[in-house]
């Protein structure tokens, strides 16, 4: 019968990749977090500030290395109320995932938002500040969450 | 037929088995120096075509991480999930469409240091008939093909070893190659680790980290950019069946067809006489006589004679892989595009110790899939 189908199980466990990633910009960012600072890089040609920093400016296609510190404050950009976890399963305590634009930076940083009672009251453009972990280790997780001011 | 399309810039990395920097940094440096070499900026490029593969990149939509690194931020870009010569073909077609005047094609991979290429390749096989049995991969398919050729035409293991030595020596003279074999000999090739008889480690291409890029331009744009454009006079491409059992490994119908299309378009009646050199995408040394014959560069079954006379040497009648070919460096997804870059360098007299004297017309070949399932052929010609 031409339209008969059957299931064939076939594993798809490929291999372990050993990705090489540019370390300087990432190192700069996590080093900053360890000192409870937000560090990024500025393009001296077009003035764009990238947080986390990059090694080059995608607009000008030039290397950039000027380090800038931005204040750990900014505005709430976009947010969603997670009533599901990353795999789509319902969660007991909904939480807010958001993007934040630090003052003086063009890029958005992602994290979770605290300091709200009813999410209906949360609005784009609200002011936030960074809350670091008490003990920082130089990891992305040092940035604990964003707190509504 | 159609518009004239030129190659106005080309460049490859110095390939290696353990590149010091990330792929993002590698392509960024390559493309920036290419732009600088030909005196343009990223703004001069209308469309960007990237060749990469989610398998070999270890992440999906694998070109997107590279897009801003080549100056394509906020510009038109597309991807081919295949060998890099397909990217050049795609770029060529886009210029032919009349919608674009200039295009950058780039292929890259970190197949030397970031993953085990044969491991990945085994997942290409058919999940119903081939993969569950775990019997064949790219290497063993090449071994099947090599055996067929050797049996039919009396091509001996020593002949294959001698051909391999030719490629390894050429690679030693190629500053971009990753592989450096100290004094390769027939005995050193035959003494290398056996993999799938008759294939030994020495016959296998050098999976490497590397990238290559070319800039194509319409006739009008080419004149603005360079006073020595190389013209693409013929292209051909063809896809064979996926299932290995339905293919003739010896005849290589898809390569044959791609070659015929390209010759017809370029007005080439006798490839043997009219082509000065060929750069073939051979993942294994044993593919060289099979491919060259399917392309009509040598008489069918003449491998033994070609090797004995040195006909495919740099100074032979029909130099094949004067760069050393992928035996010197095989960054998956870039390998076919590197063939094109090497042909361009030959036509402009830049091939150093491997220079083919007076080369005017060259053939570049790219392929993908086990047993070279899909094939692309470019004919490139220098004007003066």
Coordinates of C-alpha atoms in Angstrom, one line a residue:
Chain A
X1 CA 0.0 0.0 0.0
X2 CA 1.6 3.2 -1.2
X3 CA 0.4 5.4 1.7
X4 CA 1.5 3.1 4.5
X5 CA 4.0 4.7 7.0
X6 CA 6.0 3.3 9.8
X7 CA 8.0 4.8 12.6
X8 CA 11.8 4.2 12.6
X9 CA 13.6 5.4 15.7
X10 CA 17.0 6.8 14.9
X11 CA 19.1 8.7 17.5
X12 CA 20.3 12.2 16.7
X13 CA 23.0 12.6 19.3
X14 CA 25.5 14.3 17.1
X15 CA 28.7 15.0 18.9
X16 CA 30.2 17.5 21.3
X17 CA 31.2 20.7 19.6
X18 CA 34.1 22.7 21.0
X19 CA 33.1 26.2 19.9
X20 CA 35.7 28.9 20.0
X21 CA 34.1 32.2 21.1
X22 CA 35.6 35.6 21.2
X23 CA 36.6 36.0 24.8
X24 CA 37.6 39.6 25.2
X25 CA 34.1 41.2 25.2
X26 CA 32.5 38.4 27.3
X27 CA 35.4 38.5 29.7
X28 CA 35.0 42.3 30.1
X29 CA 31.4 42.0 30.8
X30 CA 31.6 39.3 33.5
X31 CA 34.7 40.9 35.0
X32 CA 32.5 44.0 35.4
X33 CA 29.7 42.0 37.0
X34 CA 32.2 40.7 39.5
X35 CA 32.9 44.2 40.6
X36 CA 29.2 45.0 40.4
X37 CA 29.7 47.2 37.4
X38 CA 28.1 47.2 33.9
X39 CA 30.8 47.5 31.3
X40 CA 30.5 47.7 27.5
X41 CA 32.3 49.1 24.5
X42 CA 31.9 52.2 22.4
X43 CA 32.6 52.6 18.8
X44 CA 34.7 55.7 18.4
X45 CA 33.6 56.2 14.8
X46 CA 29.8 56.2 15.2
X47 CA 29.4 56.4 18.9
X48 CA 27.3 53.3 19.4
X49 CA 27.6 51.8 22.9
X50 CA 27.3 48.0 23.0
X51 CA 26.4 46.3 26.3
X52 CA 27.7 43.6 26.6
X53 CA 30.6 44.9 24.5
X54 CA 31.6 43.4 21.2
X55 CA 35.0 43.3 19.6
X56 CA 33.8 45.2 16.5
X57 CA 31.2 47.6 15.4
X58 CA 28.7 45.9 13.1
X59 CA 27.7 49.3 11.6
X60 CA 31.2 50.4 10.8
X61 CA 32.9 47.0 10.4
X62 CA 35.9 48.2 12.5
X63 CA 37.5 46.8 15.7
X64 CA 36.5 48.6 18.8
X65 CA 38.2 48.5 22.2
X66 CA 37.1 51.6 24.1
X67 CA 35.6 50.4 27.4
X68 CA 32.7 52.4 28.9
X69 CA 31.0 51.9 32.1
X70 CA 27.3 52.5 32.1
X71 CA 25.2 53.2 35.2
X72 CA 23.4 50.1 36.4
X73 CA 20.1 51.8 35.7
X74 CA 17.9 52.1 32.7
X75 CA 14.4 51.7 31.3
X76 CA 12.3 48.6 30.8
X77 CA 12.0 47.9 27.1
X78 CA 9.8 44.8 26.5
X79 CA 8.5 42.2 28.9
X80 CA 6.5 39.0 29.0
X81 CA 4.8 37.3 31.9
X82 CA 6.1 33.7 32.0
X83 CA 3.2 31.5 33.0
X84 CA 5.1 28.7 31.3
X85 CA 8.7 27.6 31.7
X86 CA 11.2 27.4 28.8
X87 CA 9.8 24.0 27.7
X88 CA 6.2 25.2 27.8
X89 CA 5.2 23.6 31.1
X90 CA 3.0 25.7 33.4
X91 CA 4.8 27.3 36.3
X92 CA 3.4 27.7 39.8
X93 CA 4.6 31.3 40.3
X94 CA 4.6 33.4 37.1
X95 CA 7.6 35.7 36.6
X96 CA 8.5 38.5 34.3
X97 CA 11.2 38.2 31.7
X98 CA 12.2 41.5 30.3
X99 CA 14.7 43.4 28.2
X100 CA 16.3 46.5 29.6
X101 CA 18.2 49.4 28.0
X102 CA 20.8 50.8 30.3
X103 CA 21.2 54.6 30.1
X104 CA 23.7 55.5 27.4
X105 CA 23.7 52.1 25.7
X106 CA 22.0 51.0 22.5
X107 CA 21.8 47.3 23.3
X108 CA 19.3 45.5 25.3
X109 CA 20.1 43.2 28.2
X110 CA 17.8 40.4 29.2
X111 CA 16.8 39.3 32.7
X112 CA 14.0 38.9 35.1
X113 CA 12.0 41.8 36.7
X114 CA 11.1 42.2 40.4
X115 CA 9.3 44.8 42.4
X116 CA 5.9 44.5 40.9
X117 CA 2.6 43.4 42.6
X118 CA 0.2 43.1 39.6
X119 CA 1.8 42.7 36.2
X120 CA -1.0 44.7 34.6
X121 CA 0.7 47.7 36.2
X122 CA 4.0 47.1 34.5
X123 CA 4.7 49.4 31.6
X124 CA 7.4 49.8 29.0
X125 CA 9.7 52.7 29.9
X126 CA 9.5 52.2 33.6
X127 CA 12.8 52.8 35.4
X128 CA 14.8 49.9 36.7
X129 CA 18.1 49.3 38.5
X130 CA 20.3 46.3 38.5
X131 CA 20.4 44.0 41.6
X132 CA 23.6 42.0 41.8
X133 CA 24.0 38.8 43.7
X134 CA 25.5 39.4 47.2
X135 CA 28.5 37.3 46.3
X136 CA 29.6 37.8 42.7
X137 CA 31.9 35.3 41.0
X138 CA 32.4 36.8 37.5
X139 CA 29.5 35.0 35.8
X140 CA 26.5 36.1 33.8
X141 CA 24.4 35.0 36.7
X142 CA 26.0 37.7 38.9
X143 CA 23.3 39.9 37.5
X144 CA 20.5 38.6 39.7
X145 CA 17.5 40.6 38.4
X146 CA 16.2 44.1 37.6
X147 CA 14.3 46.0 40.2
X148 CA 11.6 48.5 39.4
X149 CA 12.5 51.8 41.0
Chain B
X1 CA 23.8 33.7 -22.7
X2 CA 22.7 36.2 -20.0
X3 CA 24.9 38.9 -18.6
X4 CA 28.7 38.7 -18.2
X5 CA 29.7 38.2 -14.6
X6 CA 33.2 38.7 -13.4
X7 CA 35.2 37.7 -10.3
X8 CA 36.7 40.9 -9.1
X9 CA 38.1 39.8 -5.7
X10 CA 39.0 36.5 -4.0
X11 CA 40.8 35.5 -0.9
X12 CA 41.3 32.5 1.5
X13 CA 42.6 32.2 5.0
X14 CA 45.7 30.3 5.9
X15 CA 43.9 27.2 6.9
X16 CA 44.9 25.3 10.0
X17 CA 44.0 22.3 12.2
X18 CA 43.5 24.5 15.3
X19 CA 42.7 28.1 14.4
X20 CA 43.5 30.4 17.2
X21 CA 40.4 32.6 16.8
X22 CA 36.7 32.1 16.6
X23 CA 35.0 31.6 13.2
X24 CA 33.4 35.0 13.6
X25 CA 36.9 36.7 13.9
X26 CA 38.3 34.5 11.1
X27 CA 35.7 35.6 8.5
X28 CA 35.8 39.2 9.7
X29 CA 39.5 39.5 9.2
X30 CA 39.3 37.7 5.8
X31 CA 36.5 39.8 4.4
X32 CA 37.9 43.1 5.6
X33 CA 41.3 42.4 4.0
X34 CA 39.5 41.3 0.8
X35 CA 37.6 44.6 0.7
X36 CA 40.8 46.5 1.4
X37 CA 42.8 44.5 -1.3
X38 CA 40.3 45.4 -4.0
X39 CA 39.7 49.0 -2.8
X40 CA 36.1 48.8 -1.8
X41 CA 34.0 49.0 1.4
X42 CA 31.2 46.8 2.5
X43 CA 28.8 49.4 1.1
X44 CA 29.9 48.4 -2.4
X45 CA 28.3 44.9 -1.9
X46 CA 24.7 44.5 -2.9
X47 CA 24.0 41.0 -1.7
X48 CA 25.8 38.4 0.5
X49 CA 25.6 34.7 0.2
X50 CA 27.0 32.5 2.9
X51 CA 27.7 28.7 2.7
X52 CA 27.6 27.0 6.1
X53 CA 25.8 24.0 7.6
X54 CA 24.0 23.6 10.8
X55 CA 25.7 20.2 11.3
X56 CA 29.1 21.6 10.9
X57 CA 28.4 24.8 12.8
X58 CA 26.6 23.1 15.7
X59 CA 23.8 25.6 15.7
X60 CA 20.8 26.3 13.6
X61 CA 20.5 28.9 10.9
X62 CA 24.2 28.8 11.1
X63 CA 25.0 31.8 8.9
X64 CA 23.3 34.4 11.0
X65 CA 26.1 34.6 13.5
X66 CA 28.4 35.5 10.7
X67 CA 26.2 38.0 8.8
X68 CA 27.2 41.2 10.7
X69 CA 30.9 40.1 10.5
X70 CA 31.1 40.4 6.8
X71 CA 29.4 43.8 6.5
X72 CA 25.9 42.4 5.8
X73 CA 24.3 44.1 8.8
X74 CA 21.0 45.5 7.6
X75 CA 21.6 44.3 4.1
X76 CA 20.4 41.5 1.8
X77 CA 21.9 38.1 2.6
X78 CA 21.1 34.5 2.0
X79 CA 22.5 31.1 2.8
X80 CA 23.3 27.8 1.1
X81 CA 23.5 24.8 3.3
X82 CA 26.1 23.2 1.1
X83 CA 29.6 23.6 -0.3
X84 CA 30.9 27.1 -0.9
X85 CA 30.9 26.9 -4.6
X86 CA 27.1 26.7 -4.4
X87 CA 27.3 30.1 -2.7
X88 CA 29.3 31.5 -5.6
X89 CA 26.7 30.0 -8.0
X90 CA 23.9 31.5 -6.0
X91 CA 25.7 34.9 -6.1
X92 CA 26.2 34.5 -9.8
X93 CA 22.5 33.8 -10.4
X94 CA 21.6 36.9 -8.3
X95 CA 23.7 39.1 -10.5
X96 CA 22.2 37.4 -13.6
X97 CA 18.8 38.3 -12.3
X98 CA 19.7 42.0 -12.8
X99 CA 18.6 42.9 -9.3
X100 CA 22.1 43.1 -8.0
X101 CA 25.4 44.4 -9.4
X102 CA 27.8 43.0 -6.8
X103 CA 27.8 40.0 -4.5
X104 CA 30.0 38.5 -1.9
X105 CA 30.1 34.7 -1.5
X106 CA 31.8 33.1 1.5
X107 CA 32.2 29.6 2.9
X108 CA 33.7 28.8 6.3
X109 CA 34.0 26.1 8.8
X110 CA 36.0 25.0 11.9
X111 CA 36.1 21.3 10.9
X112 CA 39.7 21.0 12.0
X113 CA 39.2 21.8 15.6
X114 CA 35.6 22.0 16.7
X115 CA 34.1 18.7 15.8
X116 CA 34.9 15.3 14.2
X117 CA 34.0 15.6 10.6
X118 CA 33.5 11.9 9.9
X119 CA 31.3 11.7 12.9
X120 CA 29.0 14.4 11.6
X121 CA 29.1 13.0 8.1
X122 CA 27.7 9.7 9.2
X123 CA 24.4 11.5 10.1
X124 CA 24.0 12.5 6.4
X125 CA 23.1 8.9 5.5
X126 CA 19.6 7.7 4.9
X127 CA 17.8 7.0 8.2
X128 CA 15.7 4.0 6.9
X129 CA 18.2 1.9 5.0
X130 CA 21.8 3.2 5.6
X131 CA 22.1 4.8 9.0
X132 CA 20.6 1.9 11.1
X133 CA 23.1 -0.5 9.8
X134 CA 26.0 1.8 10.5
X135 CA 28.1 0.4 7.7
X136 CA 28.8 3.3 5.5
X137 CA 30.0 6.8 5.8
X138 CA 31.7 9.3 3.4
X139 CA 35.0 7.5 3.8
X140 CA 33.8 4.0 3.2
X141 CA 31.7 5.1 0.2
X142 CA 34.9 6.6 -1.3
X143 CA 36.6 3.3 -0.6
X144 CA 33.8 1.5 -2.5
X145 CA 34.2 3.9 -5.4
X146 CA 38.0 3.6 -5.4
X147 CA 37.8 -0.2 -5.5
X148 CA 35.5 -0.1 -8.5
X149 CA 37.8 2.2 -10.4
X150 CA 40.9 0.2 -9.5
X151 CA 39.5 -3.1 -10.4
X152 CA 38.0 -1.9 -13.7
X153 CA 41.1 0.0 -14.9
X154 CA 44.0 -1.8 -13.3
X155 CA 44.8 1.2 -11.2
X156 CA 47.0 -0.2 -8.4
X157 CA 47.5 0.9 -4.8
X158 CA 50.9 2.2 -5.8
X159 CA 49.4 4.3 -8.6
X160 CA 46.9 5.9 -6.1
X161 CA 49.8 6.4 -3.6
X162 CA 51.8 8.2 -6.3
X163 CA 48.9 10.5 -7.2
X164 CA 48.5 11.2 -3.5
X165 CA 52.2 12.1 -3.2
X166 CA 51.6 14.6 -6.1
X167 CA 48.9 16.3 -4.1
X168 CA 50.7 16.3 -0.8
X169 CA 53.8 17.8 -2.4
X170 CA 51.7 20.5 -4.1
X171 CA 50.1 21.2 -0.7
X172 CA 53.6 21.6 0.8
X173 CA 54.2 24.4 -1.7
X174 CA 50.9 26.1 -1.0
X175 CA 51.2 28.7 1.7
X176 CA 47.4 28.4 2.5
X177 CA 47.4 24.7 3.0
X178 CA 47.0 23.3 6.6
X179 CA 48.7 20.0 6.0
X180 CA 52.5 19.6 5.8
X181 CA 53.7 16.1 5.3
X182 CA 57.5 15.7 5.6
X183 CA 58.8 14.3 2.4
X184 CA 55.7 12.3 1.3
X185 CA 56.5 9.1 -0.6
X186 CA 54.6 6.2 -2.0
X187 CA 55.8 4.2 0.9
X188 CA 54.8 6.8 3.5
X189 CA 51.3 6.9 2.0
X190 CA 51.0 3.1 1.9
X191 CA 52.4 3.0 5.4
X192 CA 49.9 5.5 6.9
X193 CA 47.0 4.1 9.0
X194 CA 44.6 1.9 6.9
X195 CA 41.0 3.1 7.3
X196 CA 38.7 1.4 4.8
X197 CA 40.8 -0.5 2.3
X198 CA 42.1 0.6 -0.1
X199 CA 42.0 4.0 1.6
X200 CA 44.6 5.0 4.1
X201 CA 44.8 8.1 6.3
X202 CA 47.1 9.8 3.7
X203 CA 44.4 9.6 1.1
X204 CA 41.9 11.5 3.1
X205 CA 41.6 15.3 2.8
X206 CA 42.7 17.5 5.6
X207 CA 39.6 18.6 7.5
X208 CA 40.6 22.1 8.6
X209 CA 39.5 25.4 10.0
X210 CA 39.3 28.0 7.3
X211 CA 37.3 30.2 5.0
X212 CA 37.3 31.6 1.5
X213 CA 35.4 34.5 -0.1
X214 CA 34.9 35.9 -3.6
X215 CA 33.4 39.1 -4.9
X216 CA 31.4 38.8 -8.1
X217 CA 30.2 41.7 -10.2
X218 CA 28.2 42.6 -13.3
X219 CA 30.2 43.8 -16.3
X220 CA 29.5 47.5 -15.5
X221 CA 30.4 47.1 -11.8
X222 CA 33.5 45.0 -12.6
X223 CA 34.9 47.8 -14.7
X224 CA 34.5 50.2 -11.8
X225 CA 36.3 47.9 -9.4
X226 CA 39.2 46.3 -11.3
X227 CA 41.1 46.5 -14.5
X228 CA 41.7 42.7 -14.6
X229 CA 38.4 41.0 -14.1
X230 CA 38.2 37.2 -14.4
X231 CA 35.1 36.2 -16.4
X232 CA 32.8 33.3 -15.4
X233 CA 32.2 31.8 -18.8
X234 CA 30.4 28.7 -17.8
X235 CA 28.6 27.2 -14.8
X236 CA 26.9 23.9 -14.3
X237 CA 25.3 22.1 -11.4
X238 CA 23.6 18.8 -10.9
X239 CA 22.2 16.6 -8.2
X240 CA 22.3 12.8 -8.1
X241 CA 19.9 10.6 -6.2
X242 CA 20.2 10.5 -2.4
X243 CA 20.0 6.7 -2.1
X244 CA 23.4 5.3 -2.8
X245 CA 22.1 2.1 -4.3
X246 CA 20.6 4.1 -7.2
X247 CA 23.9 5.7 -8.2
X248 CA 26.7 4.7 -10.5
X249 CA 29.8 5.6 -8.4
X250 CA 32.1 5.2 -11.3
X251 CA 30.2 7.2 -14.0
X252 CA 29.4 10.1 -11.7
X253 CA 26.4 11.2 -13.7
X254 CA 25.8 14.3 -11.7
X255 CA 29.4 15.6 -12.1
X256 CA 29.3 14.6 -15.8
X257 CA 26.1 16.6 -16.3
X258 CA 27.4 19.6 -14.4
X259 CA 30.6 19.6 -16.5
X260 CA 28.7 19.3 -19.8
X261 CA 26.4 22.2 -18.8
X262 CA 29.4 24.4 -18.0
X263 CA 31.3 23.5 -21.2
X264 CA 28.3 24.1 -23.4
X265 CA 27.8 27.5 -21.8
X266 CA 31.5 28.4 -22.1
X267 CA 31.6 27.1 -25.7
X268 CA 34.2 24.5 -24.8
X269 CA 34.3 21.7 -27.3
X270 CA 37.4 19.9 -26.1
X271 CA 38.0 20.3 -22.4
X272 CA 41.3 18.5 -22.7
X273 CA 42.6 21.2 -25.1
X274 CA 40.8 24.2 -23.9
X275 CA 41.2 24.0 -20.1
X276 CA 44.6 24.8 -18.7
X277 CA 44.1 23.5 -15.1
X278 CA 41.5 22.1 -12.9
X279 CA 40.9 22.4 -9.1
X280 CA 38.7 19.5 -8.0
X281 CA 36.9 19.2 -4.7
X282 CA 38.3 15.7 -3.8
X283 CA 37.6 14.7 -0.3
X284 CA 39.8 11.6 -1.0
X285 CA 42.7 11.2 -3.4
X286 CA 41.0 8.3 -5.0
X287 CA 38.3 10.6 -6.3
X288 CA 40.7 12.5 -8.5
X289 CA 40.9 10.2 -11.5
X290 CA 37.2 9.4 -11.3
X291 CA 36.2 13.1 -11.2
X292 CA 38.7 14.2 -13.8
X293 CA 37.5 11.6 -16.2
X294 CA 33.9 12.3 -15.7
X295 CA 34.7 15.9 -16.6
X296 CA 36.4 14.8 -19.8
X297 CA 39.8 16.1 -18.7
X298 CA 41.4 12.7 -19.3
X299 CA 40.4 9.6 -21.2
X300 CA 38.2 7.2 -19.3
X301 CA 40.3 4.7 -17.3
X302 CA 43.6 6.4 -18.0
X303 CA 44.5 6.9 -14.4
X304 CA 47.5 4.6 -14.4
X305 CA 48.9 6.3 -17.5
X306 CA 48.2 9.8 -16.2
X307 CA 50.0 9.1 -13.0
X308 CA 53.0 7.4 -14.8
X309 CA 53.4 10.3 -17.2
X310 CA 52.8 13.0 -14.6
X311 CA 50.1 14.4 -16.8
X312 CA 48.2 15.9 -13.8
X313 CA 51.3 17.4 -12.2
X314 CA 51.8 21.2 -12.1
X315 CA 53.9 21.0 -15.3
X316 CA 51.8 18.2 -16.9
X317 CA 49.4 18.3 -19.8
X318 CA 46.4 18.9 -17.5
X319 CA 47.4 20.0 -14.0
X320 CA 44.9 18.8 -11.5
X321 CA 44.8 20.3 -8.0
X322 CA 48.1 22.2 -8.4
X323 CA 47.2 23.7 -5.0
X324 CA 47.2 20.2 -3.4
X325 CA 43.4 20.4 -3.4
X326 CA 41.5 19.4 -0.3
X327 CA 44.3 17.0 0.7
X328 CA 46.1 20.2 1.7
X329 CA 43.1 21.8 3.4
X330 CA 39.4 20.9 3.5
X331 CA 37.4 23.3 5.6
X332 CA 33.9 21.8 5.0
X333 CA 31.7 24.3 3.2
X334 CA 34.7 26.3 2.0
X335 CA 36.5 23.6 0.1
X336 CA 34.8 24.2 -3.3
X337 CA 35.0 27.9 -3.0
X338 CA 38.7 27.5 -2.2
X339 CA 39.0 25.7 -5.5
X340 CA 37.6 28.8 -7.2
X341 CA 40.0 31.1 -5.3
X342 CA 42.9 28.9 -6.3
X343 CA 41.9 28.9 -10.0
X344 CA 41.7 32.7 -9.9
X345 CA 45.1 32.9 -8.4
X346 CA 46.4 30.7 -11.1
X347 CA 44.9 32.8 -13.9
X348 CA 46.5 35.9 -12.4
X349 CA 49.9 34.2 -12.1
X350 CA 49.9 34.3 -8.3
X351 CA 50.3 30.6 -7.5
X352 CA 54.0 30.8 -6.7
X353 CA 55.8 27.4 -6.8
X354 CA 52.5 25.8 -8.0
X355 CA 52.0 28.2 -10.9
X356 CA 50.8 26.6 -14.1
X357 CA 52.6 28.5 -16.9
X358 CA 50.4 30.7 -19.0
X359 CA 47.1 29.5 -17.4
X360 CA 44.2 31.3 -19.1
X361 CA 41.2 29.1 -18.6
X362 CA 40.6 27.2 -15.4
X363 CA 37.9 24.8 -14.0
X364 CA 36.8 24.9 -10.4
X365 CA 34.7 22.1 -8.9
X366 CA 32.7 21.9 -5.7
X367 CA 30.6 19.0 -4.4
X368 CA 28.5 17.9 -1.4
X369 CA 27.0 14.8 -0.1
X370 CA 28.4 11.3 0.3
X371 CA 30.2 10.1 -2.8
X372 CA 29.9 13.6 -4.3
X373 CA 26.1 13.5 -4.7
X374 CA 25.8 17.1 -5.8
X375 CA 28.3 18.8 -8.1
X376 CA 29.0 22.4 -9.2
X377 CA 31.4 23.4 -12.0
X378 CA 32.8 26.8 -12.8
X379 CA 34.8 27.8 -15.9
X380 CA 36.8 31.0 -15.4
X381 CA 38.8 32.8 -18.0
X382 CA 41.3 35.6 -18.0
X383 CA 40.7 38.2 -20.7
X384 CA 44.2 39.0 -21.8

